[in-house]
PDB file of C-alpha atoms and ligand atoms in Angstrom:
ATOM      1  CA  MET A  92      -9.319  11.832   2.996  1.00 33.00           C
ATOM      2  CA  LYS A  93     -11.657  10.642   0.260  1.00 33.00           C
ATOM      3  CA  GLN A  94      -9.298  11.606  -2.538  1.00 35.00           C
ATOM      4  CA  LEU A  95      -8.440   7.962  -3.003  1.00 34.00           C
ATOM      5  CA  LEU A  96     -11.839   7.528  -4.585  1.00 32.00           C
ATOM      6  CA  THR A  97     -10.768   9.798  -7.438  1.00 32.00           C
ATOM      7  CA  PHE A  98      -7.822   7.606  -8.392  1.00 32.00           C
ATOM      8  CA  THR A  99      -8.078   5.721 -11.607  1.00 33.00           C
ATOM      9  CA  ILE A 100      -8.009   2.021 -11.048  1.00 35.00           C
ATOM     10  CA  VAL A 101      -6.170   0.988 -14.168  1.00 36.00           C
ATOM     11  CA  ALA A 102      -5.863  -2.682 -13.585  1.00 38.00           C
ATOM     12  CA  ILE A 103      -6.588  -5.497 -11.257  1.00 39.00           C
ATOM     13  CA  ILE A 104      -4.058  -8.273 -11.475  1.00 40.00           C
ATOM     14  CA  THR A 105      -5.309 -11.558 -10.239  1.00 39.00           C
ATOM     15  CA  ALA A 106      -3.330 -14.540  -9.200  1.00 37.00           C
ATOM     16  CA  SER A 107      -4.118 -17.110 -11.842  1.00 37.00           C
ATOM     17  CA  CYS A 108      -4.766 -19.815  -9.303  1.00 36.00           C
ATOM     18  CA  GLY A 109      -3.513 -20.981  -5.969  1.00 42.00           C
ATOM     19  CA  THR A 110      -3.953 -20.285  -2.317  1.00 45.00           C
ATOM     20  CA  HIS A 111      -5.582 -16.877  -2.457  1.00 45.00           C
ATOM     21  CA  GLN A 112      -9.108 -15.957  -3.340  1.00 41.00           C
ATOM     22  CA  GLY A 113     -10.019 -12.778  -5.134  1.00 49.00           C
ATOM     23  CA  ASP A 114      -7.845 -10.035  -6.549  1.00 87.00           C
ATOM     24  CA  TRP A 115      -4.505  -9.918  -4.787  1.00 94.00           C
ATOM     25  CA  TYR A 116      -2.784  -6.929  -6.380  1.00 95.00           C
ATOM     26  CA  GLN A 117      -4.629  -3.687  -6.897  1.00 95.00           C
ATOM     27  CA  ILE A 118      -2.904  -1.066  -9.001  1.00 95.00           C
ATOM     28  CA  GLN A 119      -3.765   2.598  -8.793  1.00 96.00           C
ATOM     29  CA  GLU A 120      -2.244   5.178 -11.103  1.00 97.00           C
ATOM     30  CA  LEU A 121      -1.368   8.437  -9.391  1.00 97.00           C
ATOM     31  CA  ASP A 122       0.012   9.719 -12.673  1.00 97.00           C
ATOM     32  CA  ARG A 123       1.537   8.099 -15.754  1.00 96.00           C
ATOM     33  CA  SER A 124       4.773   7.281 -13.945  1.00 98.00           C
ATOM     34  CA  THR A 125       3.668   6.746 -10.349  1.00 98.00           C
ATOM     35  CA  TYR A 126       1.708   3.742  -9.169  1.00 98.00           C
ATOM     36  CA  ILE A 127       0.382   2.391  -5.916  1.00 97.00           C
ATOM     37  CA  ILE A 128       0.522  -1.401  -5.863  1.00 97.00           C
ATOM     38  CA  SER A 129      -1.617  -2.602  -2.988  1.00 96.00           C
ATOM     39  CA  GLU A 130      -2.261  -6.008  -1.484  1.00 95.00           C
ATOM     40  CA  PRO A 131      -5.696  -5.431   0.042  1.00 93.00           C
ATOM     41  CA  LEU A 132      -6.131  -9.108   0.910  1.00 92.00           C
ATOM     42  CA  SER A 133      -2.760  -9.443   2.628  1.00 91.00           C
ATOM     43  CA  SER A 134      -2.450  -9.782   6.394  1.00 89.00           C
ATOM     44  CA  GLN A 135      -1.255  -6.176   6.815  1.00 89.00           C
ATOM     45  CA  ARG A 136      -3.125  -4.566   3.874  1.00 94.00           C
ATOM     46  CA  ASN A 137       0.160  -3.273   2.442  1.00 95.00           C
ATOM     47  CA  SER A 138       0.842  -0.807  -0.347  1.00 97.00           C
ATOM     48  CA  CYS A 139       4.068  -0.371  -2.311  1.00 98.00           C
ATOM     49  CA  PHE A 140       4.883   2.627  -4.476  1.00 98.00           C
ATOM     50  CA  LEU A 141       6.428   2.556  -7.938  1.00 98.00           C
ATOM     51  CA  ILE A 142       8.181   5.807  -8.867  1.00 98.00           C
ATOM     52  CA  ILE A 143       9.379   5.843 -12.479  1.00 98.00           C
ATOM     53  CA  GLY A 144      11.969   8.209 -13.955  1.00 98.00           C
ATOM     54  CA  GLU A 145      13.376   8.255 -17.481  1.00 98.00           C
ATOM     55  CA  GLN A 146      16.419   6.132 -16.580  1.00 98.00           C
ATOM     56  CA  GLU A 147      15.474   4.299 -13.435  1.00 98.00           C
ATOM     57  CA  ALA A 148      12.507   3.433 -11.272  1.00 98.00           C
ATOM     58  CA  ILE A 149      12.292   2.937  -7.542  1.00 98.00           C
ATOM     59  CA  LEU A 150       9.849   0.571  -5.925  1.00 98.00           C
ATOM     60  CA  LEU A 151       9.347   1.551  -2.309  1.00 98.00           C
ATOM     61  CA  ASP A 152       8.942  -1.762  -0.473  1.00 98.00           C
ATOM     62  CA  ALA A 153       8.743  -5.308  -1.722  1.00 98.00           C
ATOM     63  CA  GLY A 154       5.292  -6.325  -0.548  1.00 95.00           C
ATOM     64  CA  THR A 155       4.366  -9.083   1.840  1.00 94.00           C
ATOM     65  CA  GLY A 156       5.478 -12.038  -0.259  1.00 90.00           C
ATOM     66  CA  GLU A 157       2.299 -13.776   0.911  1.00 93.00           C
ATOM     67  CA  ASN A 158       1.090 -14.428  -2.635  1.00 91.00           C
ATOM     68  CA  LYS A 159       3.249 -17.321  -3.814  1.00 89.00           C
ATOM     69  CA  MET A 160       1.620 -17.403  -7.251  1.00 89.00           C
ATOM     70  CA  GLN A 161       2.669 -13.969  -8.475  1.00 90.00           C
ATOM     71  CA  SER A 162       5.448 -11.793  -7.096  1.00 93.00           C
ATOM     72  CA  MET A 163       5.506  -8.069  -6.462  1.00 96.00           C
ATOM     73  CA  ALA A 164       8.565  -7.912  -8.744  1.00 96.00           C
ATOM     74  CA  GLN A 165       6.539  -9.337 -11.650  1.00 95.00           C
ATOM     75  CA  VAL A 166       3.770  -6.821 -11.100  1.00 95.00           C
ATOM     76  CA  ALA A 167       6.171  -3.866 -10.831  1.00 97.00           C
ATOM     77  CA  ASP A 168       8.117  -4.995 -13.917  1.00 97.00           C
ATOM     78  CA  SER A 169       4.912  -5.072 -15.920  1.00 96.00           C
ATOM     79  CA  LEU A 170       4.401  -1.381 -15.186  1.00 97.00           C
ATOM     80  CA  SER A 171       7.904   0.044 -15.601  1.00 98.00           C
ATOM     81  CA  PRO A 172       9.687   0.636 -18.934  1.00 98.00           C
ATOM     82  CA  VAL A 173      12.998   1.205 -17.106  1.00 98.00           C
ATOM     83  CA  PRO A 174      14.958  -0.962 -14.622  1.00 98.00           C
ATOM     84  CA  ILE A 175      13.603  -1.033 -11.090  1.00 98.00           C
ATOM     85  CA  THR A 176      15.644  -0.717  -7.930  1.00 98.00           C
ATOM     86  CA  LEU A 177      13.946  -1.881  -4.752  1.00 98.00           C
ATOM     87  CA  LEU A 178      14.257   0.550  -1.864  1.00 98.00           C
ATOM     88  CA  LEU A 179      12.830  -0.480   1.495  1.00 98.00           C
ATOM     89  CA  SER A 180      11.034   2.024   3.723  1.00 98.00           C
ATOM     90  CA  HIS A 181      12.350  -0.151   6.583  1.00 97.00           C
ATOM     91  CA  PHE A 182      13.107  -3.811   7.126  1.00 97.00           C
ATOM     92  CA  HIS A 183      10.045  -5.217   8.905  1.00 95.00           C
ATOM     93  CA  PHE A 184       8.813  -8.581   7.648  1.00 94.00           C
ATOM     94  CA  ASP A 185       5.734  -7.236   5.936  1.00 94.00           C
ATOM     95  CA  HIS A 186       7.794  -4.872   3.750  1.00 96.00           C
ATOM     96  CA  ILE A 187      10.545  -7.268   2.668  1.00 97.00           C
ATOM     97  CA  GLY A 188       8.524 -10.388   1.847  1.00 95.00           C
ATOM     98  CA  GLY A 189       9.118 -10.094  -1.901  1.00 96.00           C
ATOM     99  CA  ALA A 190      12.644  -8.624  -1.708  1.00 97.00           C
ATOM    100  CA  SER A 191      14.490 -11.726  -2.873  1.00 96.00           C
ATOM    101  CA  ASP A 192      12.751 -11.482  -6.268  1.00 96.00           C
ATOM    102  CA  PHE A 193      14.448  -8.163  -7.116  1.00 97.00           C
ATOM    103  CA  LYS A 194      17.712  -7.998  -9.063  1.00 95.00           C
ATOM    104  CA  ALA A 195      18.643  -4.522  -7.813  1.00 98.00           C
ATOM    105  CA  ILE A 196      18.272  -3.415  -4.205  1.00 98.00           C
ATOM    106  CA  GLY A 197      19.204   0.044  -2.948  1.00 98.00           C
ATOM    107  CA  LEU A 198      20.083   1.202   0.539  1.00 98.00           C
ATOM    108  CA  PRO A 199      19.806   4.692   2.013  1.00 98.00           C
ATOM    109  CA  ALA A 200      23.346   5.896   2.734  1.00 98.00           C
ATOM    110  CA  LEU A 201      22.879   6.054   6.492  1.00 97.00           C
ATOM    111  CA  PRO A 202      26.183   5.410   8.309  1.00 97.00           C
ATOM    112  CA  PHE A 203      24.744   2.881  10.765  1.00 96.00           C
ATOM    113  CA  LEU A 204      23.465   0.796   7.832  1.00 97.00           C
ATOM    114  CA  MET A 205      26.539   1.205   5.629  1.00 97.00           C
ATOM    115  CA  ASN A 206      28.712   0.046   8.525  1.00 97.00           C
ATOM    116  CA  ARG A 207      26.852  -3.256   8.464  1.00 97.00           C
ATOM    117  CA  LEU A 208      27.580  -3.997   4.803  1.00 98.00           C
ATOM    118  CA  SER A 209      29.972  -6.867   4.183  1.00 98.00           C
ATOM    119  CA  ALA A 210      32.875  -6.602   1.739  1.00 97.00           C
ATOM    120  CA  ASP A 211      30.609  -7.943  -1.001  1.00 97.00           C
ATOM    121  CA  SER A 212      27.804  -5.509  -0.120  1.00 98.00           C
ATOM    122  CA  ILE A 213      25.563  -7.921   1.755  1.00 98.00           C
ATOM    123  CA  LEU A 214      23.299  -6.555   4.468  1.00 98.00           C
ATOM    124  CA  ALA A 215      22.388  -9.419   6.775  1.00 97.00           C
ATOM    125  CA  LEU A 216      19.087  -8.533   8.408  1.00 96.00           C
ATOM    126  CA  THR A 217      18.571  -9.720  11.973  1.00 94.00           C
ATOM    127  CA  LYS A 218      15.449 -10.902  13.793  1.00 91.00           C
ATOM    128  CA  THR A 219      15.315  -7.471  15.417  1.00 90.00           C
ATOM    129  CA  ASP A 220      15.396  -5.804  11.972  1.00 93.00           C
ATOM    130  CA  VAL A 221      12.581  -7.885  10.529  1.00 94.00           C
ATOM    131  CA  LEU A 222      10.555  -8.675  13.693  1.00 90.00           C
ATOM    132  CA  SER A 223      10.441 -12.305  12.680  1.00 89.00           C
ATOM    133  CA  ASP A 224      12.500 -15.478  12.761  1.00 90.00           C
ATOM    134  CA  ASP A 225      12.598 -15.357   8.963  1.00 90.00           C
ATOM    135  CA  THR A 226      15.681 -13.240   8.433  1.00 93.00           C
ATOM    136  CA  LEU A 227      17.127 -12.298   5.069  1.00 95.00           C
ATOM    137  CA  CYS A 228      20.378 -11.238   3.419  1.00 97.00           C
ATOM    138  CA  LEU A 229      20.074  -8.360   0.964  1.00 97.00           C
ATOM    139  CA  LYS A 230      22.631  -7.912  -1.816  1.00 98.00           C
ATOM    140  CA  ILE A 231      22.923  -4.115  -2.055  1.00 98.00           C
ATOM    141  CA  SER A 232      23.706  -2.788  -5.508  1.00 97.00           C
ATOM    142  CA  LYS A 233      23.227   0.919  -4.991  1.00 96.00           C
ATOM    143  CA  LEU A 234      23.474   3.513  -2.230  1.00 97.00           C
ATOM    144  CA  TYR A 235      21.072   6.456  -2.208  1.00 97.00           C
ATOM    145  CA  SER A 236      22.123   9.706  -0.605  1.00 97.00           C
ATOM    146  CA  VAL A 237      19.953  10.912   2.264  1.00 97.00           C
ATOM    147  CA  GLY A 238      18.754  14.497   2.368  1.00 95.00           C
ATOM    148  CA  THR A 239      19.844  15.547  -1.109  1.00 89.00           C
ATOM    149  CA  ALA A 240      17.728  14.655  -4.144  1.00 93.00           C
ATOM    150  CA  ILE A 241      18.462  11.544  -6.171  1.00 95.00           C
ATOM    151  CA  ASP A 242      17.889  11.675  -9.924  1.00 97.00           C
ATOM    152  CA  LEU A 243      15.918   8.888 -11.619  1.00 98.00           C
ATOM    153  CA  GLY A 244      16.167  10.632 -14.997  1.00 98.00           C
ATOM    154  CA  LYS A 245      14.217  13.876 -15.227  1.00 98.00           C
ATOM    155  CA  ARG A 246      12.647  13.011 -11.910  1.00 98.00           C
ATOM    156  CA  LYS A 247      14.152  13.886  -8.565  1.00 98.00           C
ATOM    157  CA  ILE A 248      13.308  12.172  -5.301  1.00 98.00           C
ATOM    158  CA  GLN A 249      14.429  13.214  -1.856  1.00 98.00           C
ATOM    159  CA  VAL A 250      15.169  10.502   0.695  1.00 98.00           C
ATOM    160  CA  LEU A 251      14.639  11.561   4.307  1.00 98.00           C
ATOM    161  CA  HIS A 252      15.632   9.574   7.374  1.00 98.00           C
ATOM    162  CA  THR A 253      12.465   9.383   9.483  1.00 98.00           C
ATOM    163  CA  PRO A 254      12.967   7.020  12.448  1.00 97.00           C
ATOM    164  CA  GLY A 255      10.456   6.467  15.229  1.00 96.00           C
ATOM    165  CA  HIS A 256       8.566   3.440  13.914  1.00 96.00           C
ATOM    166  CA  SER A 257      11.905   1.816  13.237  1.00 95.00           C
ATOM    167  CA  LYS A 258      15.445   3.147  13.403  1.00 95.00           C
ATOM    168  CA  ALA A 259      16.041   2.619   9.677  1.00 96.00           C
ATOM    169  CA  SER A 260      12.767   4.140   8.428  1.00 97.00           C
ATOM    170  CA  ILE A 261      12.888   6.488   5.475  1.00 98.00           C
ATOM    171  CA  THR A 262      10.395   8.754   3.729  1.00 98.00           C
ATOM    172  CA  LEU A 263      10.522   9.633   0.015  1.00 98.00           C
ATOM    173  CA  ILE A 264       9.396  13.010  -1.312  1.00 98.00           C
ATOM    174  CA  ASP A 265       8.753  14.012  -4.920  1.00 98.00           C
ATOM    175  CA  HIS A 266       8.688  17.788  -4.628  1.00 98.00           C
ATOM    176  CA  ALA A 267       7.770  18.424  -8.264  1.00 98.00           C
ATOM    177  CA  ARG A 268       4.632  16.300  -8.004  1.00 98.00           C
ATOM    178  CA  ARG A 269       4.104  16.959  -4.291  1.00 98.00           C
ATOM    179  CA  TYR A 270       3.981  13.337  -3.181  1.00 98.00           C
ATOM    180  CA  ILE A 271       5.219  12.057   0.179  1.00 98.00           C
ATOM    181  CA  PHE A 272       5.670   8.328   0.788  1.00 98.00           C
ATOM    182  CA  THR A 273       5.947   7.729   4.510  1.00 98.00           C
ATOM    183  CA  GLY A 274       6.239   3.965   4.884  1.00 97.00           C
ATOM    184  CA  ASP A 275       5.090   3.015   8.374  1.00 97.00           C
ATOM    185  CA  LEU A 276       5.591   6.439   9.949  1.00 97.00           C
ATOM    186  CA  ILE A 277       2.224   7.842   8.899  1.00 97.00           C
ATOM    187  CA  TYR A 278      -0.708   5.787   7.653  1.00 97.00           C
ATOM    188  CA  ASN A 279      -4.418   5.591   8.358  1.00 94.00           C
ATOM    189  CA  ASP A 280      -4.538   2.539  10.630  1.00 92.00           C
ATOM    190  CA  LEU A 281      -3.126   1.767  14.084  1.00 94.00           C
ATOM    191  CA  LEU A 282       0.362   3.295  14.316  1.00 96.00           C
ATOM    192  CA  LEU A 283       3.187   1.410  15.976  1.00 95.00           C
ATOM    193  CA  ILE A 284       5.618   3.689  17.764  1.00 96.00           C
ATOM    194  CA  ASN A 285       8.983   2.536  18.960  1.00 94.00           C
ATOM    195  CA  ASN A 286      10.555   5.857  19.919  1.00 95.00           C
ATOM    196  CA  CYS A 287       8.304   8.835  20.664  1.00 96.00           C
ATOM    197  CA  GLU A 288      11.059  11.460  20.472  1.00 97.00           C
ATOM    198  CA  ALA A 289      12.317  10.177  17.129  1.00 97.00           C
ATOM    199  CA  TYR A 290       8.741   9.927  15.853  1.00 97.00           C
ATOM    200  CA  LEU A 291       8.036  13.566  16.721  1.00 98.00           C
ATOM    201  CA  GLN A 292      11.305  14.669  15.146  1.00 98.00           C
ATOM    202  CA  SER A 293      10.473  12.755  11.959  1.00 98.00           C
ATOM    203  CA  ILE A 294       7.053  14.407  11.711  1.00 98.00           C
ATOM    204  CA  ASN A 295       8.803  17.769  12.107  1.00 98.00           C
ATOM    205  CA  THR A 296      11.265  16.782   9.369  1.00 98.00           C
ATOM    206  CA  ILE A 297       8.463  15.948   6.923  1.00 98.00           C
ATOM    207  CA  ASP A 298       6.618  19.132   7.876  1.00 98.00           C
ATOM    208  CA  ALA A 299       9.768  21.192   7.277  1.00 98.00           C
ATOM    209  CA  HIS A 300      10.146  19.735   3.773  1.00 98.00           C
ATOM    210  CA  SER A 301       6.517  20.040   2.654  1.00 98.00           C
ATOM    211  CA  ASN A 302       3.213  21.835   3.119  1.00 98.00           C
ATOM    212  CA  SER A 303      -0.498  21.043   3.036  1.00 98.00           C
ATOM    213  CA  GLY A 304      -0.431  21.068  -0.785  1.00 98.00           C
ATOM    214  CA  TYR A 305       1.466  17.758  -0.712  1.00 98.00           C
ATOM    215  CA  ARG A 306      -0.271  14.376  -0.788  1.00 98.00           C
ATOM    216  CA  ILE A 307       0.825  11.777   1.762  1.00 98.00           C
ATOM    217  CA  PHE A 308       0.768   8.040   1.116  1.00 98.00           C
ATOM    218  CA  GLY A 309       1.330   5.430   3.807  1.00 98.00           C
ATOM    219  CA  SER A 310       2.035   1.713   3.637  1.00 97.00           C
ATOM    220  CA  HIS A 311      -1.029   0.204   5.297  1.00 96.00           C
ATOM    221  CA  GLY A 312      -4.770   0.421   4.835  1.00 93.00           C
ATOM    222  CA  THR A 313      -6.183   3.152   2.621  1.00 94.00           C
ATOM    223  CA  ALA A 314      -2.988   4.496   1.102  1.00 96.00           C
ATOM    224  CA  GLU A 315      -3.658   8.213   0.940  1.00 97.00           C
ATOM    225  CA  VAL A 316      -3.489  10.043   4.259  1.00 98.00           C
ATOM    226  CA  ASN A 317      -4.905  13.508   4.875  1.00 97.00           C
ATOM    227  CA  TYR A 318      -2.023  15.947   5.358  1.00 98.00           C
ATOM    228  CA  LYS A 319      -3.662  17.093   8.609  1.00 97.00           C
ATOM    229  CA  HIS A 320      -2.941  13.643  10.028  1.00 97.00           C
ATOM    230  CA  LEU A 321       0.688  14.699  10.540  1.00 97.00           C
ATOM    231  CA  ALA A 322      -0.325  17.343  13.070  1.00 97.00           C
ATOM    232  CA  LYS A 323      -2.904  15.060  14.669  1.00 97.00           C
ATOM    233  CA  VAL A 324      -0.360  12.290  15.234  1.00 98.00           C
ATOM    234  CA  LYS A 325       2.095  14.779  16.685  1.00 98.00           C
ATOM    235  CA  LYS A 326      -0.561  16.129  19.052  1.00 97.00           C
ATOM    236  CA  ALA A 327      -1.510  12.619  20.159  1.00 97.00           C
ATOM    237  CA  ILE A 328       2.104  11.667  20.929  1.00 97.00           C
ATOM    238  CA  LEU A 329       2.647  14.895  22.856  1.00 97.00           C
ATOM    239  CA  ALA A 330      -0.504  14.132  24.892  1.00 96.00           C
ATOM    240  CA  TYR A 331       0.877  10.651  25.626  1.00 96.00           C
ATOM    241  CA  GLN A 332       4.191  12.089  26.765  1.00 96.00           C
ATOM    242  CA  ALA A 333       2.451  14.702  28.921  1.00 96.00           C
ATOM    243  CA  GLY A 334       0.059  12.130  30.412  1.00 93.00           C
ATOM    244  CA  ASP A 335      -2.654  14.748  30.145  1.00 90.00           C
ATOM    245  CA  GLY A 336      -5.583  12.287  30.080  1.00 87.00           C
ATOM    246  CA  SER A 337      -6.993  13.760  26.884  1.00 93.00           C
ATOM    247  CA  PHE A 338      -7.414  10.456  25.056  1.00 96.00           C
ATOM    248  CA  ASP A 339     -10.835   9.384  23.852  1.00 96.00           C
ATOM    249  CA  SER A 340     -10.041   5.858  24.917  1.00 96.00           C
ATOM    250  CA  ILE A 341      -7.257   3.566  26.067  1.00 96.00           C
ATOM    251  CA  LYS A 342      -8.070   0.011  25.101  1.00 96.00           C
ATOM    252  CA  ASN A 343      -6.313  -3.266  25.708  1.00 94.00           C
ATOM    253  CA  LEU A 344      -5.293  -5.237  22.659  1.00 91.00           C
ATOM    254  CA  CYS A 345      -3.685  -8.622  22.327  1.00 89.00           C
ATOM    255  CA  PHE A 346      -0.811  -7.883  19.942  1.00 84.00           C
ATOM    256  CA  PHE A 347       0.972 -10.982  18.675  1.00 81.00           C
ATOM    257  CA  GLY A 348      -0.010 -12.688  21.920  1.00 84.00           C
ATOM    258  CA  THR A 349       1.082  -9.859  24.224  1.00 87.00           C
ATOM    259  CA  PRO A 350      -1.347  -7.454  25.948  1.00 90.00           C
ATOM    260  CA  LYS A 351      -0.746  -3.853  24.865  1.00 92.00           C
ATOM    261  CA  GLU A 352      -2.581  -0.544  25.248  1.00 94.00           C
ATOM    262  CA  VAL A 353      -3.975   1.298  22.243  1.00 96.00           C
ATOM    263  CA  TYR A 354      -4.395   5.034  22.671  1.00 96.00           C
ATOM    264  CA  GLN A 355      -7.110   6.755  20.639  1.00 97.00           C
ATOM    265  CA  LYS A 356      -7.330  10.488  20.122  1.00 96.00           C
ATOM    266  CA  GLY A 357      -9.753  11.529  17.383  1.00 95.00           C
ATOM    267  CA  ASP A 358      -8.934   9.413  14.340  1.00 94.00           C
ATOM    268  CA  VAL A 359      -5.377   8.715  15.529  1.00 97.00           C
ATOM    269  CA  ALA A 360      -4.732   5.363  17.220  1.00 96.00           C
ATOM    270  CA  PHE A 361      -1.312   4.186  18.317  1.00 97.00           C
ATOM    271  CA  MET A 362       0.617   1.740  20.437  1.00 95.00           C
ATOM    272  CA  VAL A 363       3.981   2.479  22.053  1.00 94.00           C
ATOM    273  CA  GLY A 364       6.824   0.025  22.585  1.00 88.00           C
ATOM    274  CA  TYR A 365       5.525  -2.669  20.290  1.00 78.00           C
ATOM    275  CA  THR A 366       8.889  -4.227  19.487  1.00 77.00           C
ATOM    276  CA  ASP A 367       9.296  -5.884  22.891  1.00 66.00           C
ATOM    277  CA  VAL A 368       6.570  -8.274  21.716  1.00 63.00           C
ATOM    278  CA  PHE A 369       9.042  -9.663  19.192  1.00 63.00           C
ATOM    279  CA  ASP A 370      12.039 -10.053  21.519  1.00 53.00           C
ATOM    280  CA  HIS A 371      13.194 -13.627  21.569  1.00 43.00           C
TER     281      HIS A 371
HETATM  282 ZN1   ZN B 438       6.952  -1.620  10.123  1.00 65.94          ZN
END
């Protein structure tokens, strides 16, 4: 859990001036071609992940877009010697904020997403997709196969479909370097579950494609997640489904103006059915 402390902080990029105080982007080097770009001062404490191959790089998520003085695209471009394609872990507002600044945007080749592409490859996101009134149209320039590895140039990345937080959620795995990037499925803070069965299945999928020698990175809070968290989250969801009363606490929380229950079991906290809060 404390492995994050061993990361090398190679740079702090500061907005030159403007509406935000302090250091907006924090860059951590996992290795010479993998970076975590975090926004610790943002509303959701997001992290994005830059995965660089010899021909192409993928940036997983576009950041919040809350810093109007310097974009996530500018920061990612400063780190990558090869062209970057933006790939979104899912379409919620806090992951797509900086998407319009990217020239190349990829889409996982999931049939239910491909069916929504227009003739000129536009994916029109809805309020339900983004959980906000601020919708967006994405010009898709590349499709990434799901399940089989994609080649970035001497670097292969596997895209897995891992719904449960959102229907379109994906996880990226670098098997050679043993990294797993889980988006909003697994991270250290309060988890938001939309579909318990899908969530459990997605945890099983990640488990089936990895082992405890892999390092997991999530999109909110402290980026690195202990591998054991996978099993803990699964156990907590199963307890919820069973109604076995084994939770340490069940607390009420006002979530975007709507009262919700937060279930706590050990260091796992989650809320179920959060998307109804955003129904308009
Ligand atoms: Zn989300």
